[in-house]
Each structure stands twice: as structure tokens, then as C-alpha cells.
């Protein structure tokens, strides 16, 4: 059994939701991370009191790439491409 099939089976069986619901949840989570990243990019903070001053978007924005990779790995490139183009239209 391929890795993506095992991941899908694990998520669907543990969460007791359908594949389309899981896709909708991951897509909504990705969109939420992108919106919060844009809002947090205006806030500067000291990174663990090290003297490195970053904006919040620098921490949150890479999470959207990780979620996009998860969606692509589980659902395939074609479906991920549709999600991606739908987010750009918003």
C-alpha cells in the first residue's frame, strides 16, 4: 500500500470523515493560514528574546506551503491545482 493511501486511510478512519470533508478542512486551513499570515506580517516581534526581530508572516507563511504539500501528496496534483487556483481567485 502506498504512503498516500495509508495516510488517507489513517486520517479518514481516525477522524471519521469522508475524503471530500478532509479536503475541505485542509483547504480551509490553508486559506486561514494565508489570511492570518498577511495580517501578522504587519506585527514585529522579538524571536524568543534573541534580538532577531521578525514579522509574524515569516513564521506563518511557510505553514501554507506545508499544507499545500500535504494536500498534493494525499489528493494528487490535479485536485491540489484546483484548490490553488480557487484560492488565488478569492
Coordinates of C-alpha atoms in Angstrom, one line a residue:
X1 CA 0.0 0.0 0.0
X2 CA 1.4 3.4 -1.0
X3 CA 2.2 6.0 1.6
X4 CA -0.6 8.4 0.5
X5 CA -3.2 5.6 0.7
X6 CA -2.0 4.8 4.2
X7 CA -2.2 8.4 5.2
X8 CA -5.7 8.8 3.7
X9 CA -6.9 5.6 5.4
X10 CA -5.5 6.7 8.8
X11 CA -7.0 10.2 8.6
X12 CA -10.4 9.1 7.4
X13 CA -10.6 6.2 9.9
X14 CA -9.4 8.2 12.9
X15 CA -11.4 11.4 12.2
X16 CA -14.4 9.5 10.9
X17 CA -14.9 12.0 8.0
X18 CA -15.1 11.5 4.2
X19 CA -12.3 12.3 1.8
X20 CA -14.2 15.4 0.5
X21 CA -14.7 16.7 4.0
X22 CA -11.0 16.2 4.7
X23 CA -10.1 18.1 1.5
X24 CA -12.4 20.9 2.5
X25 CA -10.9 21.1 6.0
X26 CA -7.3 21.2 4.7
X27 CA -8.2 23.8 2.1
X28 CA -10.0 26.0 4.6
X29 CA -7.0 25.6 7.0
X30 CA -4.6 26.7 4.2
X31 CA -6.7 29.7 3.4
X32 CA -6.9 30.7 7.0
X33 CA -3.2 30.4 7.5
X34 CA -2.6 32.6 4.4
X35 CA -5.0 35.3 5.7
X36 CA -3.6 35.2 9.2
X37 CA -0.1 35.4 7.7
X38 CA -1.0 38.5 5.8
X39 CA -2.4 40.1 9.0
X40 CA 0.5 39.1 11.1
X41 CA 3.1 40.4 8.7
X42 CA 2.5 43.9 10.0
X43 CA 3.4 42.9 13.5
X44 CA 7.1 42.7 14.5
X45 CA 8.3 40.6 17.4
X46 CA 11.5 39.5 19.0
X47 CA 12.1 35.9 18.2
X48 CA 12.4 34.1 21.6
X49 CA 14.3 37.1 23.1
X50 CA 17.3 36.5 20.8
X51 CA 17.4 40.0 19.4
X52 CA 16.2 38.8 16.0
X53 CA 13.2 40.9 15.1
X54 CA 10.8 39.2 12.6
X55 CA 7.4 39.8 11.3
X56 CA 4.7 37.3 12.1
X57 CA 4.2 36.4 8.4
X58 CA 7.7 35.0 8.2
X59 CA 6.7 32.3 10.7
X60 CA 3.2 31.5 9.4
X61 CA 3.6 31.7 5.7
X62 CA 5.7 28.6 5.3
X63 CA 3.0 26.6 7.0
X64 CA 0.8 27.2 4.0
X65 CA 3.4 25.6 1.8
X66 CA 3.5 22.6 4.1
X67 CA -0.3 22.3 4.0
X68 CA -0.2 22.6 0.2
X69 CA 2.3 19.8 0.0
X70 CA 0.1 17.6 2.3
X71 CA -2.9 18.2 0.0
X72 CA -0.9 17.5 -3.1
X73 CA 0.5 14.3 -1.6
X74 CA -2.8 12.9 -0.4
X75 CA -5.2 14.1 -3.1
X76 CA -3.0 14.4 -6.1
X77 CA -1.7 17.2 -8.3
X78 CA -4.8 17.9 -10.3
X79 CA -7.1 18.4 -7.2
X80 CA -4.4 20.5 -5.5
X81 CA -4.1 22.7 -8.6
X82 CA -7.8 23.3 -8.5
X83 CA -7.6 24.3 -4.8
X84 CA -4.7 26.6 -5.6
X85 CA -6.4 28.4 -8.4
X86 CA -9.5 28.8 -6.3
X87 CA -7.6 30.4 -3.5
X88 CA -6.0 32.9 -5.9
X89 CA -9.4 34.0 -7.2
X90 CA -10.6 34.9 -3.7

